[in-house]
GROMACS .gro file of C-alpha atoms in nm:
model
  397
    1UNK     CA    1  -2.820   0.007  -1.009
    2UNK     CA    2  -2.657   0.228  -0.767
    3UNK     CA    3  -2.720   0.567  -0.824
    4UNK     CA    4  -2.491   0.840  -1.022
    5UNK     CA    5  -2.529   1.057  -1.297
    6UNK     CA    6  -2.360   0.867  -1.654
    7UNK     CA    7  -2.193   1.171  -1.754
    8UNK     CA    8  -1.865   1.069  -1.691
    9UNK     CA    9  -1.767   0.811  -1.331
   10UNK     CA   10  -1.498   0.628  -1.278
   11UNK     CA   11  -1.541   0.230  -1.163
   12UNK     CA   12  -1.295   0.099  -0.849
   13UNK     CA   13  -1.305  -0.272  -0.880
   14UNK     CA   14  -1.266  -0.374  -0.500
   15UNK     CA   15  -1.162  -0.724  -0.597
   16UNK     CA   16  -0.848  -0.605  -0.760
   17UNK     CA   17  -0.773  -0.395  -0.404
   18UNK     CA   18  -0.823  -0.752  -0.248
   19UNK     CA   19  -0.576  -0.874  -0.501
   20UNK     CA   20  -0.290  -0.637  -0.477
   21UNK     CA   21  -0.304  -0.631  -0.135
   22UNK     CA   22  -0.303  -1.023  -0.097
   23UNK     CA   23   0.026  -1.007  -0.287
   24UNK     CA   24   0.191  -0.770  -0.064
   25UNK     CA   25   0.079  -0.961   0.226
   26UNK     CA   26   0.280  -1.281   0.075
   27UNK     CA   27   0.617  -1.006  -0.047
   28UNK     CA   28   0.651  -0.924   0.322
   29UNK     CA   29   0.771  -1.167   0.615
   30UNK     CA   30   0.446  -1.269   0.807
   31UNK     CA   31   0.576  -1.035   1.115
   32UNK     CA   32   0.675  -0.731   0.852
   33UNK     CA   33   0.328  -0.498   0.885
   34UNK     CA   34   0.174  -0.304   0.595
   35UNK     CA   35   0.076   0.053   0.612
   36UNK     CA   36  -0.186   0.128   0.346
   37UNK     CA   37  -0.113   0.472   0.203
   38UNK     CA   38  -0.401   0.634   0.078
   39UNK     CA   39  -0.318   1.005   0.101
   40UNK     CA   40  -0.478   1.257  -0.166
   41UNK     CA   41  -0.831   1.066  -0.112
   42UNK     CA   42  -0.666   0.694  -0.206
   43UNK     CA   43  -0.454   0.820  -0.522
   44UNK     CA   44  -0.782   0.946  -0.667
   45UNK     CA   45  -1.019   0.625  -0.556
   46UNK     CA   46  -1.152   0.735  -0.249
   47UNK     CA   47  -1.033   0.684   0.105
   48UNK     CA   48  -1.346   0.575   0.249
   49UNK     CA   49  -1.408   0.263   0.066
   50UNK     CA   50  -1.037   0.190  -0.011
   51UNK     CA   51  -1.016   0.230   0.376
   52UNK     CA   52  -1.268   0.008   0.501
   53UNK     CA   53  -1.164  -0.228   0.279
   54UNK     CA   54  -0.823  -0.254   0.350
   55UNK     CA   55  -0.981  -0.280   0.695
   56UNK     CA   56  -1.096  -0.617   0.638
   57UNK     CA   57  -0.805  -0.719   0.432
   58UNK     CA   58  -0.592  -0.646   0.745
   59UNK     CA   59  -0.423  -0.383   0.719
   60UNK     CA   60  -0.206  -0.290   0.992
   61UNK     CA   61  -0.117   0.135   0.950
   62UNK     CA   62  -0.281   0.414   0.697
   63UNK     CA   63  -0.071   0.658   0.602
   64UNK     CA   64  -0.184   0.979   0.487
   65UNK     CA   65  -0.057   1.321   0.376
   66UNK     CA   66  -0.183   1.591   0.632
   67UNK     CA   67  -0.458   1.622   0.902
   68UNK     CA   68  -0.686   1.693   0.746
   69UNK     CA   69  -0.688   1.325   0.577
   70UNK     CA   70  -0.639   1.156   0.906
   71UNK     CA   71  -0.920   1.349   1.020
   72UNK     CA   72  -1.161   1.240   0.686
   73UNK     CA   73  -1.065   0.891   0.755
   74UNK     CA   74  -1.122   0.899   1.156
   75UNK     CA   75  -1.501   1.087   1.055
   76UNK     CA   76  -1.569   0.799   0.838
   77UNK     CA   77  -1.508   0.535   1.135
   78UNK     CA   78  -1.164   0.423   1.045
   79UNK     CA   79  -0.981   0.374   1.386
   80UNK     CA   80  -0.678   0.227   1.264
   81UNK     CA   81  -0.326   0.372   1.357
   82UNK     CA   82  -0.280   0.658   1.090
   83UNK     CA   83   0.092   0.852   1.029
   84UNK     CA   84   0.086   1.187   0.895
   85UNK     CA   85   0.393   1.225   0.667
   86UNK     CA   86   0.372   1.611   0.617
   87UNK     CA   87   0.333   1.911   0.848
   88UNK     CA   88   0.058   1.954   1.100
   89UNK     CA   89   0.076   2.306   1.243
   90UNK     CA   90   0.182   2.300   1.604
   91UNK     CA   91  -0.157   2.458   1.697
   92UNK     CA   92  -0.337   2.156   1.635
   93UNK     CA   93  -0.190   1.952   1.831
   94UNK     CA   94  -0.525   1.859   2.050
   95UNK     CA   95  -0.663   1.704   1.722
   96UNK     CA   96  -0.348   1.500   1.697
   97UNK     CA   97  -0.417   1.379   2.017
   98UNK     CA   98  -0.799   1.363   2.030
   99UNK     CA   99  -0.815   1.149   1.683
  100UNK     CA  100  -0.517   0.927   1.833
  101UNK     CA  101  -0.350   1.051   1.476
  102UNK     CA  102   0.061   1.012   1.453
  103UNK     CA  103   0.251   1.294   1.362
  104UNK     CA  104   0.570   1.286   1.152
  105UNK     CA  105   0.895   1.488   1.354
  106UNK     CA  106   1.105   1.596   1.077
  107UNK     CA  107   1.337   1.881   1.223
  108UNK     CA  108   1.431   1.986   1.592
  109UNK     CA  109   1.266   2.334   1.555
  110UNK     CA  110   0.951   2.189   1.449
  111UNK     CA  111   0.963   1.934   1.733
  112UNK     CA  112   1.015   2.207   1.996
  113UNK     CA  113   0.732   2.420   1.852
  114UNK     CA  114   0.480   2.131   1.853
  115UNK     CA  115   0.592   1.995   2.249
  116UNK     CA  116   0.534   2.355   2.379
  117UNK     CA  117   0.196   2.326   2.217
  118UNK     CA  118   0.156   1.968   2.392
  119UNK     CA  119   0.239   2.093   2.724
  120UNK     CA  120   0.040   2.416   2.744
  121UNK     CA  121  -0.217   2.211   2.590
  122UNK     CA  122  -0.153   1.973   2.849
  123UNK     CA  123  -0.181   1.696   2.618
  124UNK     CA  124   0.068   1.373   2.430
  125UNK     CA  125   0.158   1.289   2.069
  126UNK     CA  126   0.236   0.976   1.927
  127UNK     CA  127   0.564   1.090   1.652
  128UNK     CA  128   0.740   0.911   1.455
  129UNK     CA  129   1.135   1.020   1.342
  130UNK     CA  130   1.158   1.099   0.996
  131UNK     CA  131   1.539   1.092   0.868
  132UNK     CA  132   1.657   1.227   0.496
  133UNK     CA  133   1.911   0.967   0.394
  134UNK     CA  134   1.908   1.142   0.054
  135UNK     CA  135   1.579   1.277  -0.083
  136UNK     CA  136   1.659   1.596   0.025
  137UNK     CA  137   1.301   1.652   0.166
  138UNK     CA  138   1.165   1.622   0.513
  139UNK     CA  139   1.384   1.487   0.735
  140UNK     CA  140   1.670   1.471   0.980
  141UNK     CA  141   1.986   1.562   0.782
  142UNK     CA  142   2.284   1.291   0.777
  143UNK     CA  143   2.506   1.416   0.524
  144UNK     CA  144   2.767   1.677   0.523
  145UNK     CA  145   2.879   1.670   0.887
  146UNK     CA  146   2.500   1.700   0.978
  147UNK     CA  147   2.483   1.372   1.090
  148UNK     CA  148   2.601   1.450   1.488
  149UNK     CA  149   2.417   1.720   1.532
  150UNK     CA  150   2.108   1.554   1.379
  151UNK     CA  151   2.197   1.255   1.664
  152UNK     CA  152   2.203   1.467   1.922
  153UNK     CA  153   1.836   1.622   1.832
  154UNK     CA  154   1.685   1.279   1.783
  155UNK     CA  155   1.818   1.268   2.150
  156UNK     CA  156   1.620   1.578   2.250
  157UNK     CA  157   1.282   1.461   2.128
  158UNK     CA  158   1.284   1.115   2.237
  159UNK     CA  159   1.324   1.268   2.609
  160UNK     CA  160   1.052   1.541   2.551
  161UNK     CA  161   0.808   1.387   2.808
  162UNK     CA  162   0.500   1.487   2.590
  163UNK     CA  163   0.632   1.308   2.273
  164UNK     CA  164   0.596   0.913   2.262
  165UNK     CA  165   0.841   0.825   1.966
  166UNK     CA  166   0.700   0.460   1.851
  167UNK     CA  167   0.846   0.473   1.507
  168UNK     CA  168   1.152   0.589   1.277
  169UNK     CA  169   1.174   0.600   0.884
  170UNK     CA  170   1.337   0.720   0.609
  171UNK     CA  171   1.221   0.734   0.240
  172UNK     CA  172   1.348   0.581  -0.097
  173UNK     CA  173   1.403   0.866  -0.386
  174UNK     CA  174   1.494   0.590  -0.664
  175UNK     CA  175   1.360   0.282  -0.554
  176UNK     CA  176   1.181   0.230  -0.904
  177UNK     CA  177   1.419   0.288  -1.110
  178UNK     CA  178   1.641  -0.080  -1.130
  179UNK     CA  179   1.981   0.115  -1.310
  180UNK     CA  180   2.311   0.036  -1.155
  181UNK     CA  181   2.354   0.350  -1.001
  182UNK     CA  182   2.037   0.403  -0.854
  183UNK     CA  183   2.007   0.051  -0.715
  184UNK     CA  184   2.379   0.175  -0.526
  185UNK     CA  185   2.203   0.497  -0.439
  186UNK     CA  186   1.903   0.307  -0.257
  187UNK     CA  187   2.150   0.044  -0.141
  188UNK     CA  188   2.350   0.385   0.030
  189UNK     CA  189   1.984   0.596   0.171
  190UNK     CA  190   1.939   0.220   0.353
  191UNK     CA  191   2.283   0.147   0.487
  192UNK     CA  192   2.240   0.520   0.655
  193UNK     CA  193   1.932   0.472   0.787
  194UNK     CA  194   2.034   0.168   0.914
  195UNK     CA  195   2.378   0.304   1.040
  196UNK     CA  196   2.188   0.599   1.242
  197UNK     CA  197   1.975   0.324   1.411
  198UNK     CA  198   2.298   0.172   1.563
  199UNK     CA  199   2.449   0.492   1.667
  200UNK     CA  200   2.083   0.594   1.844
  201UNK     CA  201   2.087   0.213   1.992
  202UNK     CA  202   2.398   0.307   2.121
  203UNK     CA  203   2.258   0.599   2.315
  204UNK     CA  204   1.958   0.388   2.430
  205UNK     CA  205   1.769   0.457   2.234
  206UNK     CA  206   1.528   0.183   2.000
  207UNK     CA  207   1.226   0.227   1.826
  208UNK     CA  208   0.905  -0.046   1.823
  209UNK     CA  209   0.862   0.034   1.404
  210UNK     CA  210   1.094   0.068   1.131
  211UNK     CA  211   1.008   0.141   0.790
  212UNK     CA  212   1.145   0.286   0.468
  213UNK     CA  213   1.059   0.100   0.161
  214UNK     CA  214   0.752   0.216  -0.054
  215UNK     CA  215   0.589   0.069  -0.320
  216UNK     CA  216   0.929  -0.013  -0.533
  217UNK     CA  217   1.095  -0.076  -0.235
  218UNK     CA  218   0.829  -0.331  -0.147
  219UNK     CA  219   0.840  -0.479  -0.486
  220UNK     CA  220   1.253  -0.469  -0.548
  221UNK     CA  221   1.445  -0.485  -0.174
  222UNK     CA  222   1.225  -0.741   0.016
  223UNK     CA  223   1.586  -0.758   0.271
  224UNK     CA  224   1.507  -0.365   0.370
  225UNK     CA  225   1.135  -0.474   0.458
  226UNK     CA  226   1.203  -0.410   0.847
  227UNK     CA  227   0.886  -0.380   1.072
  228UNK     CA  228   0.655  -0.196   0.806
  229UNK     CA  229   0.617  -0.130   0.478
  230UNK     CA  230   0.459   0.186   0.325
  231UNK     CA  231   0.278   0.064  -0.067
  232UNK     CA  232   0.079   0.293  -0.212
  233UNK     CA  233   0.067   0.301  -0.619
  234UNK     CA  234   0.104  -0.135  -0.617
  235UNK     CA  235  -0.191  -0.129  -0.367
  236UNK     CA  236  -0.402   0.051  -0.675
  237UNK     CA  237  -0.242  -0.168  -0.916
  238UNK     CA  238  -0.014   0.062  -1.112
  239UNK     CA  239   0.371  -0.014  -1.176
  240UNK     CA  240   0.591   0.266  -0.978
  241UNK     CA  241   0.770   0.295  -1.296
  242UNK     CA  242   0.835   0.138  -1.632
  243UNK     CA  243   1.158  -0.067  -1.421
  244UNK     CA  244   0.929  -0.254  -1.239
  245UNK     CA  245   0.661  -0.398  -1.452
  246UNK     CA  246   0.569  -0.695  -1.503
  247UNK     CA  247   0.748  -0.781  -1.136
  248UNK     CA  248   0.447  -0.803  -0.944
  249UNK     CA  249   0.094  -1.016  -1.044
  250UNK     CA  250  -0.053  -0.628  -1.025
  251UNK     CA  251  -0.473  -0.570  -1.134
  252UNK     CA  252  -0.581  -0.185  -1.191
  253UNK     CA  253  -0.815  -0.086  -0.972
  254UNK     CA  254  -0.956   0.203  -1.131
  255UNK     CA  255  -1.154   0.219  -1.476
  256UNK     CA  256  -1.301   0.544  -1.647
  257UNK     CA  257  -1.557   0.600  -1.851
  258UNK     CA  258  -1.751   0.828  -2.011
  259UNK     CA  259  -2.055   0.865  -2.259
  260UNK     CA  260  -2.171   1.000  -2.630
  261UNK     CA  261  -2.309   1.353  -2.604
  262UNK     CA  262  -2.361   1.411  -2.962
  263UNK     CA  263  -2.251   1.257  -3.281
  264UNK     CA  264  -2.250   1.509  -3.614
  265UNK     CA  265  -2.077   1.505  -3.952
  266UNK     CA  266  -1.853   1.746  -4.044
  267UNK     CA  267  -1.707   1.851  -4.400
  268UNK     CA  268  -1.342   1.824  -4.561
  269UNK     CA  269  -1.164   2.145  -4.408
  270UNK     CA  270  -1.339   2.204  -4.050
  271UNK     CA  271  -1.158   2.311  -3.782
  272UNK     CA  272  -1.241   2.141  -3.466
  273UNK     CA  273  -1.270   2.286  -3.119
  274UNK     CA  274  -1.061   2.562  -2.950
  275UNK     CA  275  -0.779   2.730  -3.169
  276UNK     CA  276  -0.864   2.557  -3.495
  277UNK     CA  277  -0.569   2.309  -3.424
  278UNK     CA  278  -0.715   2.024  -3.582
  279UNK     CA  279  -0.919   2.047  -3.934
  280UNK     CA  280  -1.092   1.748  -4.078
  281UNK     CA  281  -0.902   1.602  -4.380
  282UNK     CA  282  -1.193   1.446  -4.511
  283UNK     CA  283  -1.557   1.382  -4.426
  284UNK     CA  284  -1.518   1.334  -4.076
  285UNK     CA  285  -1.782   1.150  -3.825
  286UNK     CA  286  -1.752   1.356  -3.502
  287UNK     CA  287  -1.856   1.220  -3.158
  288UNK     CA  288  -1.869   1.470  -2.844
  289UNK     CA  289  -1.771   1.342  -2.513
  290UNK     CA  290  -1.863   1.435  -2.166
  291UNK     CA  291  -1.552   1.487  -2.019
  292UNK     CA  292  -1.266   1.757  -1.999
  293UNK     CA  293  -0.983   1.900  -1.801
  294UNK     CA  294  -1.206   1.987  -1.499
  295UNK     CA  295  -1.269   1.658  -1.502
  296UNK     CA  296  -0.862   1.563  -1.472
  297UNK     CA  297  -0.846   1.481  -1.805
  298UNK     CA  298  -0.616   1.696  -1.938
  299UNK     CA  299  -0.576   1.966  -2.256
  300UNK     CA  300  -0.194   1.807  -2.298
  301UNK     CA  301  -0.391   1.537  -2.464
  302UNK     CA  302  -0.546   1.731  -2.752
  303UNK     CA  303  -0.496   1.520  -3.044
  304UNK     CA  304  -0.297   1.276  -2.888
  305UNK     CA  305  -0.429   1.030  -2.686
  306UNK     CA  306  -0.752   0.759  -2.787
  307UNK     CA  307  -1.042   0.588  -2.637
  308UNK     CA  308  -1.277   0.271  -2.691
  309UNK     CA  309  -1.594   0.313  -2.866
  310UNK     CA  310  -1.787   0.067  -2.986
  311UNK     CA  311  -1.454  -0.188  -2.911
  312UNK     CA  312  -1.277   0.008  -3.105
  313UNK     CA  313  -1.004   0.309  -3.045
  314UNK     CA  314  -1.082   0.656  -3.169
  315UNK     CA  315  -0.906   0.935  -3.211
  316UNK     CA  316  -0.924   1.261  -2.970
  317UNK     CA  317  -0.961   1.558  -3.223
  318UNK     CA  318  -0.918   1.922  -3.148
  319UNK     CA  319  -0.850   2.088  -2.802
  320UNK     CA  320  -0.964   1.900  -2.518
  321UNK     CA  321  -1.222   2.150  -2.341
  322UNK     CA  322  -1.341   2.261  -1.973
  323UNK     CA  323  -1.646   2.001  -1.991
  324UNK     CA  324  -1.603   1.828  -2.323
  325UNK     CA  325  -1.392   1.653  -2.632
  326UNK     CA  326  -1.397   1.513  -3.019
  327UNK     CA  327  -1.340   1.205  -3.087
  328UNK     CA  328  -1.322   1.081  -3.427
  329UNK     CA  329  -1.533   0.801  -3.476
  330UNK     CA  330  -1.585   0.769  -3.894
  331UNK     CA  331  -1.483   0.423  -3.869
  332UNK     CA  332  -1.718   0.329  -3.649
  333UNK     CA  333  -1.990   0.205  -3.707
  334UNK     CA  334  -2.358   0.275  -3.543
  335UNK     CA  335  -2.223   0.528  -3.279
  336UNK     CA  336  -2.514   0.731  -3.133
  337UNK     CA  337  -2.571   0.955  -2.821
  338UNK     CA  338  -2.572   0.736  -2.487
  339UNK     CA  339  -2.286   0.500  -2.612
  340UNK     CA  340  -2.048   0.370  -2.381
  341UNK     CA  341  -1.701   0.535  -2.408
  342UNK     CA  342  -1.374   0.383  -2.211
  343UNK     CA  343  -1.116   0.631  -2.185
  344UNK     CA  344  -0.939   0.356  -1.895
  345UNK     CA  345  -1.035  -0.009  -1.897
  346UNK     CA  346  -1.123  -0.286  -2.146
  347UNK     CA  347  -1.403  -0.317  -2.439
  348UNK     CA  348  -1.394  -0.618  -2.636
  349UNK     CA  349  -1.042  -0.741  -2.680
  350UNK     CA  350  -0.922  -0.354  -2.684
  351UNK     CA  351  -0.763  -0.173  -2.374
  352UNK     CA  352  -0.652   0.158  -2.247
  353UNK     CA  353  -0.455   0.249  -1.926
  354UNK     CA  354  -0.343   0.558  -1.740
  355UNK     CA  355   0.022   0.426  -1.803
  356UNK     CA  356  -0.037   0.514  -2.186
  357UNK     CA  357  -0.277   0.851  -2.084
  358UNK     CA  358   0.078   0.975  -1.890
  359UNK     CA  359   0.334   0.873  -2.163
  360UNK     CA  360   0.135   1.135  -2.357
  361UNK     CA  361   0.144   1.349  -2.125
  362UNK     CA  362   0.509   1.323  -1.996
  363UNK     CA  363   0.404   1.274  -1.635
  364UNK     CA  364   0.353   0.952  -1.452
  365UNK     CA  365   0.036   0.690  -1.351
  366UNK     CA  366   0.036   0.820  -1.014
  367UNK     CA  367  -0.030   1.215  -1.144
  368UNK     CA  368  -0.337   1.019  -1.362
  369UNK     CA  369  -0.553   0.863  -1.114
  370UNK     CA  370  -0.519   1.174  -0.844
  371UNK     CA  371  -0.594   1.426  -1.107
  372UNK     CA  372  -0.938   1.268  -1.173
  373UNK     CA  373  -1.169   1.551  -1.071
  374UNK     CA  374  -1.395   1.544  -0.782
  375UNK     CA  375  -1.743   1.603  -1.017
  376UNK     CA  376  -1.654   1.203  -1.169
  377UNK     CA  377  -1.833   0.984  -0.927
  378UNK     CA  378  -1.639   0.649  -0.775
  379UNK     CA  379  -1.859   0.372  -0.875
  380UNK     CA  380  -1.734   0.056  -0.648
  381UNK     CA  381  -1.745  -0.284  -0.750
  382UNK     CA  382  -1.715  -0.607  -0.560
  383UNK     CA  383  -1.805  -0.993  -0.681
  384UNK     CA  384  -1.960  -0.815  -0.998
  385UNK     CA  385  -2.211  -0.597  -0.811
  386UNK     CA  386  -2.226  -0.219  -0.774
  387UNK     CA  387  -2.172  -0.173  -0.363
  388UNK     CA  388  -2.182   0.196  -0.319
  389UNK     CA  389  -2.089   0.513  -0.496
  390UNK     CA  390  -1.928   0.856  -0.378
  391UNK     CA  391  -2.086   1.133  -0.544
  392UNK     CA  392  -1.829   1.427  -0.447
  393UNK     CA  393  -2.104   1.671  -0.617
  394UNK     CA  394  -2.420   1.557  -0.446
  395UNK     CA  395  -2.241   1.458  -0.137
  396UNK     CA  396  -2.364   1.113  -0.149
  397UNK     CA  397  -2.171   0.834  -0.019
   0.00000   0.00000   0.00000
């Protein structure tokens, strides 16, 4: 058995990775590439084994969030073209350039900061364009009689002699969501970006990769596919939103777990846990669990949500703590210190996901998985065997 401590771990089933991935690898045209996202440590799953598997599975581009993930991933022996999609402060620019890591221009002022830093450095950065065609983020304004002026600066950089601009993209703000008015609203971001790609062809300038559709946009406009696509959430086989279930063959990637600490009765009339906001209406069997909100899961679920015991759900009683929670497990029978508890996953016939964990919560899947806290090991799992384990704690990997 690999090694970890079975307080609470998750499990990252590297057959369902193959899965997922296989099916974006038959959505896309055969010359249409995929870049892997995997920023904030793989959605929660780790980069380094989601990395080197993706590796294998053929995986084209990684995108990632800042430097400091390219870096992690580039450490770890992944040599793969990586984008950076936020801001790298212009004084780094060697380590762009040393790791070979591509660095999102979003604005001319930033541009112009980060060449001067390139030439006194003496050194060359692979960029690609970003362009807002109406998330109102990073990006190259196009609305509002912007559009010109944002032409013009595209112009400047592709010219800066230290700059090699391989790539241009833009990025869906509604893609998941398959309303009338959104699908129009996607339909207009891509007829911009588009649009702005003829007016820079015009000037001479064309760029080797174009990309805009994420995970949705993967899944619901396979005719805006382009050169690249950028799937994150479908790669760990969660649904970008309610919209788009059930249109893709995805597998979940990631099961948690945790374990019995305790079992006790309590009388009719205790109050359980922090604040007294749940008392026992009747002789109640009480089962503590290793886990809590420094573990990522949360104190919004305080009597709300349920897990598996036993192959059966139980109730979470009281205030979720720091470290611990209360489960209600009087209908269950046999329960006893050590048992297996599945907060995400299957036991028996019985199943939990993070899609119900974050309608409780009012938040999404994607919030779920990156929230799980850095002392729950990543167990991984391939062909039914345990392959390795990331211990963020005892800095094993």
């Amino acid at each position: 058995m690999t090694d970890y401590l079975k307080r609470s771990w998750a499990v990252v089933n590297l057959n369902h990775l193959e899965h997922n991935f296989r099916l974006i690898r038959q959505t896309v045209s055969p010359h249409c590439m995929i870049m892997g996202v995997i920023k904030a440590d793989a959605y929660g799953h780790g980069d380094k084994y989601i990395a080197d598997q993706l590796v294998r599975l053929g995986v084209n581009w990684f995108g990632v969030s800042n430097l400091e993930e390219a870096l992690s991933l580039r450490q770890q022996g992944i040599y793969h073209p990586i984008l950076v999609f936020g801001v790298t402060p212009s004084e780094n620019v060697r380590l762009l350039n040393e790791y070979n890591v591509t660095q999102t221009i979003y604005s001319a002022e930033y541009a112009r900061e980060l060449h001067a830093m390139a030439e006194e450095a003496g050194v060359g950065v692979q960029i690609h364009i970003k362009l807002d065609t109406g998330m109102s983020r990073l990006g190259f304004v196009l609305d509002n009689g912007f559009a010109d002026t944002s032409l013009h600066e595209i112009e400047e950089i592709c010219a800066m002699p230290r700059f090699n601009a391989q790539g241009i993209y833009t990025h869906f703000a509604c893609a998941d969501e398959l309303n009338d008015d959104s699908i129009q609203y996607t339909r207009g971001q891509f007829a911009r970006f588009m649009a702005v790609l003829e007016q820079l062809e015009a000037r001479g300038l064309t760029f080797a990769i174009r990309h805009c559709c994420n995970s949705a946009g993967t899944i619901n406009y396979p005719d805006m596919h382009l050169d690249m696509v950028r799937p994150g959430v479908i790669l760990y086989g969660l649904n970008p939103s309610d919209d788009c279930a059930g249109k893709a063959d995805l597998r979940p990637v990631m099961e948690l777990y945790s374990s019995v600490s305790m079992v006790k009765e309590i009388a009719e009339g205790t109050p359980v846990s922090y604040g007294r906001c749940y008392t026992a209406h009747r002789t109640t069997k009480v089962a503590t669990v290793a886990i809590g909100y420094a573990d990522g899961y949360e104190r919004e679920l305080s009597n709300k949500a349920r897990m598996l015991v036993r192959g059966q759900y139980a109730n979470v009683i009281g205030r979720v703590c720091m470290d611990q929670l209360m489960l209600d497990v009087t209908h269950i029978d046999g329960v006893k210190a050590g048992d297996l508890v599945t907060i995400v996953g299957e036991d028996g016939s019985a199943r939990l996901t993070f899609d119900e964990m974050a309608e409780l919560s009012g938040t999404i899947n994607y919030e779920k998985v990156c929230l799980i806290g850095k002392r729950v090991p990543r167990l991984y799992r391939q062909n039914g065997k345990d392959v390795g384990v990331v211990d963020y704690i005892r800095h094993k990997a």
